[in-house]
Coordinates of N, CA and C in Angstrom, one line a residue:
M1 N 0.8 -1.2 0.0 CA 0.0 0.0 0.0 C 0.9 1.3 0.0
E2 N 1.9 1.3 0.9 CA 2.8 2.4 0.9 C 3.5 2.6 -0.4
T3 N 3.9 1.5 -1.0 CA 4.6 1.6 -2.3 C 3.7 2.2 -3.4
K4 N 2.5 1.8 -3.4 CA 1.5 2.3 -4.4 C 1.2 3.8 -4.1
R5 N 1.1 4.2 -2.8 CA 0.8 5.6 -2.5 C 2.0 6.4 -2.9
F6 N 3.2 5.9 -2.7 CA 4.4 6.7 -3.1 C 4.5 6.8 -4.6
S7 N 4.2 5.7 -5.3 CA 4.2 5.8 -6.7 C 3.2 6.8 -7.3
T8 N 2.0 6.8 -6.7 CA 1.0 7.7 -7.2 C 1.4 9.2 -6.9
S9 N 2.0 9.4 -5.8 CA 2.5 10.8 -5.4 C 3.6 11.2 -6.4
K10 N 4.5 10.3 -6.7 CA 5.6 10.6 -7.7 C 5.0 10.9 -9.0
E11 N 4.0 10.1 -9.5 CA 3.4 10.3 -10.8 C 2.8 11.7 -10.9
K12 N 2.1 12.1 -9.8 CA 1.5 13.4 -9.7 C 2.5 14.5 -9.9
R13 N 3.6 14.4 -9.2 CA 4.7 15.4 -9.2 C 5.3 15.5 -10.6
I14 N 5.4 14.3 -11.3 CA 6.0 14.3 -12.6 C 5.0 15.0 -13.6
R15 N 3.7 14.7 -13.4 CA 2.7 15.3 -14.3 C 2.6 16.8 -14.1
R16 N 2.7 17.2 -12.8 CA 2.7 18.6 -12.5 C 3.9 19.3 -13.1
K17 N 5.0 18.7 -13.1 CA 6.2 19.3 -13.7 C 6.1 19.4 -15.2
E18 N 5.5 18.3 -15.8 CA 5.3 18.4 -17.2 C 4.4 19.5 -17.6
V19 N 3.3 19.7 -16.9 CA 2.3 20.7 -17.1 C 3.0 22.1 -17.0
L20 N 3.7 22.3 -16.0 CA 4.4 23.6 -15.8 C 5.4 23.8 -16.9
E21 N 6.2 22.8 -17.3 CA 7.1 23.0 -18.4 C 6.5 23.3 -19.7
K22 N 5.3 22.6 -19.9 CA 4.6 22.9 -21.2 C 4.1 24.3 -21.2
K23 N 3.5 24.8 -20.1 CA 3.0 26.1 -20.0 C 4.1 27.1 -20.2
K24 N 5.3 26.9 -19.6 CA 6.4 27.8 -19.8 C 6.8 27.8 -21.2
A25 N 6.9 26.7 -21.9 CA 7.2 26.6 -23.3 C 6.3 27.4 -24.2
I26 N 5.0 27.3 -23.9 CA 3.9 28.0 -24.6 C 4.1 29.5 -24.4
D27 N 4.3 29.9 -23.1 CA 4.5 31.3 -22.8 C 5.7 31.9 -23.6
E28 N 6.7 31.1 -23.7 CA 7.9 31.6 -24.4 C 7.6 31.8 -25.9
I29 N 6.8 30.9 -26.5 CA 6.4 31.0 -27.9 C 5.6 32.2 -28.1
I30 N 4.7 32.5 -27.2 CA 3.8 33.7 -27.4 C 4.7 35.0 -27.2
K31 N 5.6 34.9 -26.2 CA 6.4 36.1 -25.9 C 7.4 36.4 -27.1
K32 N 7.9 35.4 -27.7 CA 8.8 35.5 -28.8 C 8.1 36.1 -30.0
A33 N 6.9 35.6 -30.3 CA 6.1 36.0 -31.4 C 5.7 37.5 -31.2
S34 N 5.3 37.8 -30.0 CA 4.8 39.2 -29.7 C 6.0 40.2 -29.7
S35 N 7.2 39.7 -29.6 CA 8.3 40.7 -29.5 C 8.8 41.1 -30.9
V36 N 8.3 40.5 -32.0 CA 8.6 40.8 -33.3 C 7.9 42.1 -33.7
K37 N 8.6 43.1 -34.1 CA 8.0 44.4 -34.4 C 7.3 44.5 -35.7
D38 N 7.8 43.7 -36.7 CA 7.2 43.8 -38.0 C 7.3 42.4 -38.7
H39 N 6.2 41.7 -38.6 CA 6.1 40.3 -39.2 C 6.2 40.3 -40.7
L40 N 5.9 41.4 -41.3 CA 5.9 41.5 -42.8 C 7.3 41.3 -43.3
L41 N 8.3 41.7 -42.5 CA 9.7 41.6 -43.0 C 10.1 40.2 -43.4
S42 N 9.4 39.2 -42.8 CA 9.7 37.8 -43.1 C 9.0 37.3 -44.4
F43 N 8.2 38.1 -45.0 CA 7.4 37.7 -46.1 C 7.4 38.8 -47.2
P44 N 8.5 39.2 -47.8 CA 8.6 40.2 -48.8 C 7.6 40.2 -49.9
P45 N 7.3 39.0 -50.4 CA 6.3 38.9 -51.5 C 4.9 39.4 -51.1
F46 N 4.6 39.4 -49.8 CA 3.3 39.8 -49.3 C 3.2 41.3 -49.0
C47 N 4.3 42.0 -49.2 CA 4.3 43.5 -48.8 C 3.5 44.3 -49.9
Q48 N 3.3 43.7 -51.0 CA 2.5 44.4 -52.1 C 1.5 43.5 -52.7
Y49 N 0.3 44.1 -53.0 CA -0.8 43.3 -53.6 C -1.1 44.0 -54.9
E50 N -0.8 43.4 -56.0 CA -1.1 44.0 -57.3 C -0.4 45.4 -57.4
R51 N -0.9 46.2 -58.2 CA -0.2 47.5 -58.5 C -0.7 48.6 -57.5
N52 N 0.2 49.3 -56.9 CA 0.0 50.5 -56.1 C -0.8 50.1 -54.8
V53 N -0.9 48.9 -54.4 CA -1.5 48.5 -53.2 C -0.5 47.7 -52.4
Y54 N -0.2 48.2 -51.2 CA 0.8 47.6 -50.4 C 0.4 47.5 -48.9
L55 N 1.2 46.7 -48.2 CA 0.9 46.4 -46.8 C 1.9 47.0 -45.9
E56 N 1.5 47.3 -44.6 CA 2.5 47.7 -43.6 C 2.0 47.3 -42.3
S57 N 2.9 47.2 -41.3 CA 2.6 46.7 -40.0 C 2.3 47.8 -39.0
G58 N 1.6 47.5 -37.9 CA 1.4 48.4 -36.8 C 1.1 47.7 -35.5
I59 N 1.2 48.5 -34.4 CA 1.0 48.0 -33.1 C 0.0 48.9 -32.4
G60 N -0.9 48.3 -31.6 CA -2.1 48.9 -31.0 C -1.8 50.2 -30.3
D61 N -0.8 50.2 -29.4 CA -0.5 51.3 -28.5 C 0.4 52.3 -29.2
Q62 N 0.7 52.1 -30.5 CA 1.5 53.1 -31.2 C 0.8 53.7 -32.4
L63 N -0.5 53.5 -32.5 CA -1.3 54.0 -33.6 C -1.5 55.6 -33.6
A64 N -1.3 56.2 -34.7 CA -1.6 57.7 -34.8 C -3.1 57.9 -34.7
S65 N -3.4 59.1 -34.2 CA -4.9 59.4 -34.1 C -5.7 59.3 -35.4
P66 N -5.2 59.7 -36.5 CA -6.0 59.5 -37.8 C -6.2 58.1 -38.1
I67 N -5.3 57.2 -37.8 CA -5.5 55.8 -38.0 C -6.5 55.2 -37.1
K68 N -6.5 55.6 -35.8 CA -7.5 55.2 -34.8 C -8.9 55.6 -35.3
K69 N -9.0 56.8 -35.8 CA -10.3 57.3 -36.3 C -10.7 56.5 -37.5
Y70 N -9.8 56.2 -38.4 CA -10.1 55.4 -39.6 C -10.6 54.0 -39.2
I71 N -10.0 53.4 -38.2 CA -10.4 52.0 -37.8 C -11.8 52.1 -37.2
Q72 N -12.0 53.1 -36.4 CA -13.4 53.2 -35.8 C -14.5 53.4 -36.8
N73 N -14.2 54.2 -37.8 CA -15.2 54.5 -38.9 C -15.4 53.3 -39.7
L74 N -14.4 52.5 -40.1 CA -14.6 51.4 -40.9 C -15.3 50.2 -40.2
L75 N -14.9 50.1 -38.9 CA -15.6 49.1 -38.1 C -17.1 49.4 -38.0
K76 N -17.4 50.6 -37.8 CA -18.9 51.0 -37.7 C -19.6 50.7 -39.0
A77 N -19.0 51.1 -40.1 CA -19.6 50.9 -41.4 C -19.8 49.5 -41.7
N78 N -18.8 48.6 -41.4 CA -18.9 47.2 -41.8 C -19.6 46.3 -40.8
M79 N -19.6 46.7 -39.5 CA -20.1 45.8 -38.4 C -21.3 46.2 -37.7
E80 N -21.8 47.4 -37.9 CA -23.0 47.9 -37.2 C -24.2 47.0 -37.6
G81 N -24.3 46.7 -38.9 CA -25.4 45.9 -39.4 C -25.4 44.5 -38.8
P82 N -24.3 43.7 -38.9 CA -24.3 42.4 -38.4 C -24.5 42.3 -36.9
Y83 N -24.0 43.3 -36.1 CA -24.2 43.2 -34.7 C -25.5 43.7 -34.2
G84 N -26.2 44.5 -35.0 CA -27.5 44.9 -34.7 C -27.6 45.7 -33.4
S85 N -28.5 45.3 -32.5 CA -28.7 46.0 -31.2 C -27.5 45.9 -30.3
E86 N -26.6 44.9 -30.6 CA -25.4 44.7 -29.7 C -24.3 45.7 -30.0
W87 N -24.4 46.4 -31.2 CA -23.3 47.2 -31.6 C -22.8 48.3 -30.7
Q88 N -23.8 49.0 -30.0 CA -23.4 50.1 -29.1 C -22.4 49.6 -28.0
M89 N -22.7 48.5 -27.5 CA -21.8 47.9 -26.4 C -20.6 47.4 -27.0
E90 N -20.7 46.7 -28.2 CA -19.6 46.0 -28.8 C -18.6 47.1 -29.3
E91 N -19.1 48.2 -29.8 CA -18.2 49.3 -30.3 C -17.2 49.7 -29.2
K92 N -17.7 49.9 -28.0 CA -16.9 50.3 -26.9 C -15.8 49.3 -26.6
V93 N -16.1 48.0 -26.7 CA -15.2 46.9 -26.5 C -14.1 47.0 -27.5
K94 N -14.5 47.2 -28.8 CA -13.6 47.2 -29.9 C -12.6 48.4 -29.8
R95 N -13.1 49.5 -29.3 CA -12.3 50.7 -29.2 C -11.2 50.4 -28.2
R96 N -11.5 49.7 -27.1 CA -10.5 49.3 -26.1 C -9.5 48.3 -26.7
E97 N -10.0 47.3 -27.4 CA -9.1 46.3 -28.0 C -8.2 46.9 -29.0
M98 N -8.7 47.9 -29.7 CA -7.9 48.5 -30.8 C -6.6 49.1 -30.4
I99 N -6.5 49.6 -29.2 CA -5.2 50.3 -28.8 C -4.4 49.5 -27.8
S100 N -4.8 48.2 -27.6 CA -4.0 47.4 -26.7 C -2.6 47.2 -27.2
P101 N -1.6 47.1 -26.3 CA -0.2 46.8 -26.7 C -0.1 45.5 -27.3
E102 N -1.0 44.6 -27.1 CA -1.0 43.2 -27.7 C -1.5 43.2 -29.1
A103 N -2.2 44.2 -29.5 CA -2.8 44.3 -30.8 C -1.7 44.4 -31.9
R104 N -1.8 43.6 -32.9 CA -0.9 43.7 -34.1 C -1.7 44.0 -35.3
Y105 N -1.2 44.8 -36.2 CA -2.0 45.2 -37.4 C -1.2 45.0 -38.6
I106 N -2.0 44.7 -39.7 CA -1.5 44.8 -41.1 C -2.5 45.8 -41.7
F107 N -1.9 46.9 -42.2 CA -2.7 47.9 -42.9 C -2.6 47.8 -44.4
V108 N -3.6 48.0 -45.1 CA -3.6 47.9 -46.5 C -3.7 49.4 -47.0
R109 N -2.7 49.8 -47.8 CA -2.6 51.1 -48.3 C -2.7 51.1 -49.8
Q110 N -3.2 52.2 -50.3 CA -3.4 52.4 -51.8 C -2.8 53.7 -52.2
S111 N -1.9 53.7 -53.1 CA -1.2 55.0 -53.6 C -2.3 55.9 -54.2
T112 N -2.2 57.2 -53.9 CA -3.1 58.1 -54.5 C -3.0 58.2 -56.0
N113 N -1.8 57.7 -56.5 CA -1.6 57.7 -58.0 C -2.4 56.5 -58.6
A114 N -3.0 55.7 -57.7 CA -3.6 54.5 -58.2 C -5.1 54.7 -58.7
A115 N -5.5 55.9 -58.5 CA -6.9 56.2 -58.9 C -7.1 56.4 -60.4
S116 N -6.8 55.3 -61.1 CA -7.0 55.3 -62.5 C -7.7 54.0 -62.9
D117 N -7.9 53.9 -64.2 CA -8.6 52.6 -64.6 C -7.8 51.4 -64.4
E118 N -6.4 51.6 -64.2 CA -5.6 50.4 -64.0 C -5.6 50.0 -62.5
N119 N -6.1 50.8 -61.7 CA -6.2 50.5 -60.2 C -7.2 49.4 -59.9
P120 N -6.8 48.3 -59.4 CA -7.7 47.2 -59.2 C -8.7 47.4 -58.0
L121 N -8.5 48.5 -57.2 CA -9.3 48.7 -56.1 C -10.2 49.9 -56.2
A122 N -10.2 50.6 -57.3 CA -10.9 51.9 -57.3 C -11.6 52.1 -58.6
K123 N -11.9 51.1 -59.4 CA -12.5 51.4 -60.7 C -14.0 51.8 -60.5
N124 N -14.2 53.1 -60.8 CA -15.5 53.7 -60.8 C -16.3 53.5 -59.5
E125 N -15.5 53.3 -58.3 CA -16.2 53.0 -57.1 C -15.9 54.2 -56.1
E126 N -17.0 54.7 -55.5 CA -16.8 55.8 -54.6 C -16.3 55.4 -53.2
R127 N -15.2 56.1 -52.8 CA -14.6 55.7 -51.5 C -15.5 56.2 -50.4
L128 N -15.7 55.4 -49.3 CA -16.4 55.9 -48.1 C -15.5 56.7 -47.3
Y129 N -14.2 56.4 -47.2 CA -13.3 57.1 -46.3 C -12.1 57.5 -47.1
T130 N -11.5 58.6 -46.8 CA -10.2 58.9 -47.5 C -9.1 58.1 -46.9
G131 N -9.2 57.8 -45.6 CA -8.1 57.1 -44.9 C -6.8 57.8 -45.0
Q132 N -6.8 59.1 -45.1 CA -5.5 59.8 -45.2 C -4.9 59.9 -43.8
T133 N -3.6 59.7 -43.8 CA -2.9 59.7 -42.5 C -1.6 60.6 -42.6
G134 N -1.7 61.6 -43.4 CA -0.6 62.6 -43.4 C 0.4 62.3 -44.5
D135 N 0.2 61.3 -45.3 CA 1.1 61.1 -46.5 C 0.3 61.0 -47.7
Q136 N 0.9 60.5 -48.8 CA 0.2 60.5 -50.1 C -0.5 59.1 -50.4
N137 N -0.8 58.4 -49.3 CA -1.4 57.1 -49.5 C -2.7 57.0 -48.7
H138 N -3.6 56.2 -49.1 CA -4.9 56.0 -48.4 C -4.9 54.6 -47.8
L139 N -5.5 54.5 -46.7 CA -5.9 53.2 -46.1 C -7.2 52.7 -46.8
V140 N -7.2 51.4 -47.1 CA -8.4 50.8 -47.6 C -8.8 49.6 -46.8
G141 N -8.1 49.3 -45.7 CA -8.5 48.2 -44.9 C -7.4 47.8 -43.9
F142 N -7.7 46.8 -43.0 CA -6.7 46.4 -42.0 C -7.1 45.0 -41.5
V143 N -6.1 44.4 -40.9 CA -6.2 43.2 -40.1 C -5.7 43.4 -38.7
H144 N -6.5 43.1 -37.7 CA -6.0 43.2 -36.3 C -5.9 41.8 -35.8
Y145 N -4.7 41.4 -35.3 CA -4.5 40.0 -34.9 C -3.7 40.0 -33.6
R146 N -3.7 38.9 -32.9 CA -2.9 38.8 -31.6 C -2.4 37.4 -31.5
F147 N -1.3 37.2 -30.7 CA -0.8 35.9 -30.3 C -1.3 35.6 -28.9
I148 N -2.2 34.6 -28.8 CA -2.8 34.2 -27.5 C -2.8 32.7 -27.4
V149 N -3.3 32.3 -26.2 CA -3.4 30.8 -25.9 C -4.9 30.5 -25.8
E150 N -5.3 29.4 -26.5 CA -6.6 28.9 -26.4 C -6.5 27.4 -26.2
E151 N -7.1 26.9 -25.1 CA -7.1 25.5 -24.7 C -5.6 24.9 -24.7
D152 N -4.7 25.7 -24.2 CA -3.3 25.3 -24.1 C -2.6 25.2 -25.4
I153 N -3.2 25.9 -26.4 CA -2.6 25.9 -27.7 C -2.3 27.3 -28.1
P154 N -1.0 27.6 -28.5 CA -0.7 29.0 -29.0 C -1.3 29.2 -30.3
V155 N -2.1 30.3 -30.5 CA -2.8 30.6 -31.7 C -2.6 32.0 -32.1
V156 N -2.8 32.3 -33.4 CA -3.1 33.6 -33.9 C -4.6 33.8 -33.9
Y157 N -5.0 34.8 -33.2 CA -6.5 35.1 -33.2 C -6.7 36.4 -34.0
V158 N -7.5 36.3 -35.0 CA -7.8 37.4 -35.9 C -9.0 38.1 -35.3
Y159 N -8.7 39.3 -34.7 CA -9.8 40.1 -34.1 C -10.7 40.8 -35.1
E160 N -10.0 41.3 -36.2 CA -10.7 42.0 -37.2 C -10.0 41.8 -38.6
L161 N -10.8 41.6 -39.6 CA -10.4 41.7 -41.0 C -11.4 42.6 -41.7
Q162 N -11.0 43.9 -41.9 CA -12.0 44.9 -42.4 C -11.4 45.5 -43.7
L163 N -12.2 45.5 -44.7 CA -11.9 46.1 -46.0 C -13.0 47.1 -46.4
E164 N -12.6 48.2 -47.0 CA -13.6 49.0 -47.6 C -14.3 48.3 -48.8
A165 N -15.5 48.8 -49.2 CA -16.2 48.2 -50.3 C -15.4 48.2 -51.5
C166 N -14.6 49.2 -51.8 CA -13.8 49.2 -53.0 C -12.7 48.2 -53.0
A167 N -12.3 47.6 -51.8 CA -11.3 46.6 -51.8 C -11.8 45.2 -51.6
Q168 N -13.1 45.1 -51.5 CA -13.7 43.8 -51.4 C -13.9 43.1 -52.7
R169 N -14.0 41.7 -52.6 CA -14.2 40.9 -53.8 C -13.1 41.1 -54.9
K170 N -11.9 41.3 -54.4 CA -10.8 41.5 -55.3 C -9.7 40.4 -55.0
G171 N -10.0 39.5 -54.1 CA -9.0 38.5 -53.7 C -8.1 39.0 -52.5
L172 N -8.3 40.2 -52.1 CA -7.4 40.8 -51.0 C -7.7 40.1 -49.7
G173 N -8.9 39.8 -49.3 CA -9.2 39.1 -48.1 C -8.5 37.8 -47.9
K174 N -8.6 37.0 -49.0 CA -7.9 35.7 -49.1 C -6.4 35.9 -48.9
F175 N -5.9 36.9 -49.6 CA -4.4 37.2 -49.6 C -4.0 37.5 -48.2
L176 N -4.8 38.3 -47.5 CA -4.4 38.7 -46.1 C -4.5 37.5 -45.2
M177 N -5.5 36.6 -45.3 CA -5.6 35.5 -44.5 C -4.5 34.5 -44.7
Q178 N -4.0 34.4 -46.0 CA -2.9 33.5 -46.3 C -1.6 34.0 -45.6
L179 N -1.5 35.3 -45.6 CA -0.4 36.0 -44.8 C -0.5 35.7 -43.4
I180 N -1.6 35.8 -42.8 CA -1.8 35.5 -41.3 C -1.4 34.1 -41.0
E181 N -1.8 33.1 -41.9 CA -1.5 31.7 -41.7 C 0.0 31.5 -41.8
L182 N 0.7 32.2 -42.7 CA 2.1 32.1 -42.8 C 2.8 32.6 -41.5
I183 N 2.3 33.7 -41.0 CA 2.8 34.3 -39.8 C 2.6 33.3 -38.6
A184 N 1.5 32.7 -38.6 CA 1.2 31.7 -37.6 C 2.2 30.5 -37.7
H185 N 2.4 30.0 -38.9 CA 3.3 28.9 -39.1 C 4.7 29.2 -38.6
K186 N 5.2 30.4 -39.1 CA 6.6 30.8 -38.8 C 6.8 31.0 -37.3
N187 N 5.8 31.4 -36.6 CA 5.9 31.6 -35.1 C 5.4 30.5 -34.3
R188 N 5.3 29.3 -34.9 CA 5.0 28.1 -34.2 C 3.6 28.1 -33.5
M189 N 2.7 28.7 -34.1 CA 1.3 28.7 -33.6 C 0.6 27.4 -34.1
G190 N -0.3 26.9 -33.2 CA -1.0 25.7 -33.6 C -2.2 25.9 -34.5
A191 N -2.7 27.2 -34.5 CA -3.9 27.4 -35.3 C -4.1 28.9 -35.5
V192 N -5.0 29.2 -36.4 CA -5.5 30.6 -36.6 C -7.0 30.5 -36.2
M193 N -7.4 31.4 -35.4 CA -8.8 31.5 -34.9 C -9.4 32.8 -35.2
L194 N -10.8 32.9 -35.2 CA -11.5 34.1 -35.4 C -12.9 34.0 -35.0
T195 N -13.6 35.1 -34.7 CA -15.0 35.1 -34.4 C -15.8 35.7 -35.5
V196 N -16.9 35.1 -35.9 CA -17.7 35.6 -37.0 C -19.2 35.7 -36.5
Q197 N -19.8 36.9 -36.8 CA -21.2 37.0 -36.5 C -22.1 36.1 -37.4
K198 N -23.0 35.4 -36.8 CA -23.9 34.6 -37.6 C -24.6 35.4 -38.7
A199 N -25.0 36.6 -38.4 CA -25.7 37.4 -39.3 C -24.9 37.9 -40.5
N200 N -23.5 37.7 -40.4 CA -22.6 38.1 -41.4 C -22.4 36.9 -42.3
V201 N -23.4 36.6 -43.1 CA -23.5 35.4 -43.9 C -22.3 35.4 -45.0
L202 N -22.0 36.5 -45.6 CA -20.9 36.6 -46.5 C -19.6 36.2 -45.9
A203 N -19.3 36.8 -44.7 CA -18.1 36.4 -44.0 C -18.0 35.0 -43.6
M204 N -19.1 34.4 -43.1 CA -19.2 33.0 -42.7 C -18.9 32.1 -43.9
N205 N -19.5 32.4 -45.1 CA -19.2 31.6 -46.3 C -17.8 31.8 -46.7
F206 N -17.3 33.0 -46.6 CA -15.9 33.3 -47.0 C -14.9 32.4 -46.3
Y207 N -15.0 32.3 -45.0 CA -14.1 31.6 -44.1 C -14.3 30.1 -44.2
T208 N -15.6 29.6 -44.2 CA -15.8 28.2 -44.2 C -15.7 27.5 -45.5
T209 N -16.1 28.2 -46.6 CA -16.1 27.7 -47.9 C -14.8 27.9 -48.7
K210 N -14.5 29.2 -48.8 CA -13.3 29.6 -49.5 C -12.0 29.2 -48.8
L211 N -11.9 29.4 -47.5 CA -10.7 29.2 -46.8 C -10.7 28.0 -45.9
R212 N -11.8 27.2 -45.9 CA -11.9 25.9 -45.2 C -11.7 26.0 -43.7
Y213 N -12.1 27.0 -43.1 CA -12.1 27.1 -41.6 C -13.3 26.3 -41.1
T214 N -13.2 25.8 -39.9 CA -14.3 25.0 -39.3 C -14.7 25.6 -38.0
I215 N -15.9 25.3 -37.6 CA -16.4 25.8 -36.3 C -15.7 25.1 -35.2
S216 N -15.1 25.8 -34.3 CA -14.2 25.2 -33.3 C -15.0 24.6 -32.2
T217 N -14.4 23.7 -31.5 CA -15.0 23.0 -30.3 C -15.3 24.0 -29.2
I218 N -14.6 25.1 -29.2 CA -14.9 26.1 -28.1 C -15.9 27.1 -28.5
S219 N -16.5 27.0 -29.7 CA -17.6 27.8 -30.2 C -18.8 27.4 -29.4
P220 N -19.6 28.4 -29.0 CA -20.8 28.1 -28.1 C -21.7 27.0 -28.7
S221 N -21.9 27.0 -30.0 CA -22.8 26.0 -30.6 C -22.3 24.6 -30.5
R222 N -21.0 24.4 -30.3 CA -20.4 23.1 -30.1 C -20.2 22.7 -28.6
V223 N -20.1 23.7 -27.8 CA -20.0 23.5 -26.4 C -21.3 23.0 -25.8
D224 N -22.4 23.8 -26.2 CA -23.8 23.4 -25.8 C -24.7 24.0 -26.9
P225 N -25.3 23.2 -27.7 CA -26.2 23.7 -28.7 C -27.3 24.6 -28.2
L226 N -27.8 24.4 -27.0 CA -28.9 25.3 -26.5 C -28.3 26.7 -26.2
I227 N -27.1 26.7 -25.7 CA -26.5 28.0 -25.4 C -26.1 28.6 -26.7
G228 N -25.6 27.8 -27.6 CA -25.1 28.3 -28.9 C -26.2 28.9 -29.7
A229 N -27.5 28.4 -29.6 CA -28.6 28.9 -30.3 C -28.9 30.4 -29.9
E230 N -28.6 30.7 -28.6 CA -28.8 32.0 -28.1 C -27.7 33.0 -28.4
K231 N -26.6 32.5 -28.8 CA -25.4 33.4 -29.1 C -25.5 33.8 -30.6
S232 N -24.9 35.0 -30.8 CA -25.0 35.6 -32.2 C -23.7 35.3 -33.0
Y233 N -22.8 34.5 -32.5 CA -21.5 34.3 -33.2 C -21.1 32.9 -33.2
E234 N -20.1 32.6 -34.0 CA -19.4 31.3 -34.0 C -17.9 31.6 -34.0
I235 N -17.2 30.7 -33.4 CA -15.7 30.8 -33.3 C -15.2 29.8 -34.3
L236 N -14.4 30.2 -35.3 CA -13.8 29.4 -36.4 C -12.4 29.2 -36.2
C237 N -11.9 28.1 -36.7 CA -10.4 27.8 -36.6 C -9.9 27.0 -37.8
K238 N -8.6 27.1 -38.0 CA -7.9 26.3 -38.9 C -6.6 25.8 -38.2
T239 N -6.5 24.5 -38.0 CA -5.4 24.0 -37.2 C -4.2 23.5 -38.0
F240 N -3.0 23.5 -37.4 CA -1.8 23.1 -38.2 C -1.1 21.9 -37.6
D241 N -1.5 21.3 -36.5 CA -0.9 20.1 -36.0 C -1.9 19.3 -35.3
S242 N -1.6 18.0 -34.9 CA -2.5 17.1 -34.4 C -3.1 17.5 -33.0
E243 N -2.2 18.1 -32.2 CA -2.7 18.5 -30.8 C -3.7 19.6 -30.9
A244 N -3.4 20.6 -31.8 CA -4.4 21.7 -32.0 C -5.7 21.2 -32.6
K245 N -5.6 20.2 -33.5 CA -6.7 19.7 -34.2 C -7.6 18.9 -33.2
A246 N -7.0 18.2 -32.3 CA -7.7 17.4 -31.3 C -8.4 18.3 -30.3
K247 N -7.8 19.4 -29.9 CA -8.4 20.3 -28.9 C -9.3 21.4 -29.5
L248 N -9.1 21.8 -30.7 CA -9.9 22.9 -31.2 C -10.8 22.6 -32.4
E249 N -10.7 21.4 -32.9 CA -11.5 21.0 -34.1 C -12.4 19.8 -33.8
E250 N -11.8 18.7 -33.2 CA -12.4 17.5 -33.0 C -13.2 17.4 -31.7
M251 N -14.4 17.0 -31.8 CA -15.3 16.9 -30.6 C -14.8 15.7 -29.8
Q252 N -14.6 15.8 -28.5 CA -14.1 14.7 -27.7 C -15.3 13.8 -27.4
Q253 N -15.0 12.5 -27.5 CA -16.1 11.5 -27.3 C -16.3 11.3 -25.8
D254 N -17.5 11.2 -25.4 CA -17.8 10.9 -24.0 C -17.4 9.5 -23.6
D255 N -16.9 9.3 -22.4 CA -16.5 7.9 -22.0 C -17.8 7.1 -21.9
G256 N -17.7 5.9 -22.3 CA -18.9 5.0 -22.2 C -19.9 5.3 -23.2

């Protein structure tokens, strides 16, 4: 009996040590990824999209006031409809998230010289926002993402992917998500995750059909269908390894 008790105690210590070591390793992965100031530098081919449209990086607590205003305006234009009555409260949350030091951005800029028939993003389409930030280029969209931990898996969580109407349906959204997935791979993340409003049918189809994202096991509808039916959103994911797939995509079978 004493031998068995000693063995059980030893096993618990070993498991506890393994858990702590794994947590430390995950924290280091997140810390290292978050310390990179410009993830675009690792992917030169993704710094430009077609002619006169290019990307640049940003950090939440370093955003200039005009860029903050632009983000707020575009969020309101694109998301007030899908959120409906929840928007007033959600907008306040998004404004706080926007300027967090953990927030990482990819901004899409369009040269003012691109306003010609050759410009793929502005053919006879009226711009909602100038997106001017003190130089000769315009913002036409952005991605807000972070390196976080979900279910003990380091992931890139896409908080926002917002494009102006003139930049939509041009392949740019897919291009940006491919870049996010490359950033995730390079920084040893197990998955890319994001939240989509159920009312945003176009976005849901874009992620699940075109990009092959799946509804995650941590999404309310999969945690508890009754609760999920009351929620206005789904959590989607695309996993890159077996552990992430088991925890974030595959429903665990009940014992017995």
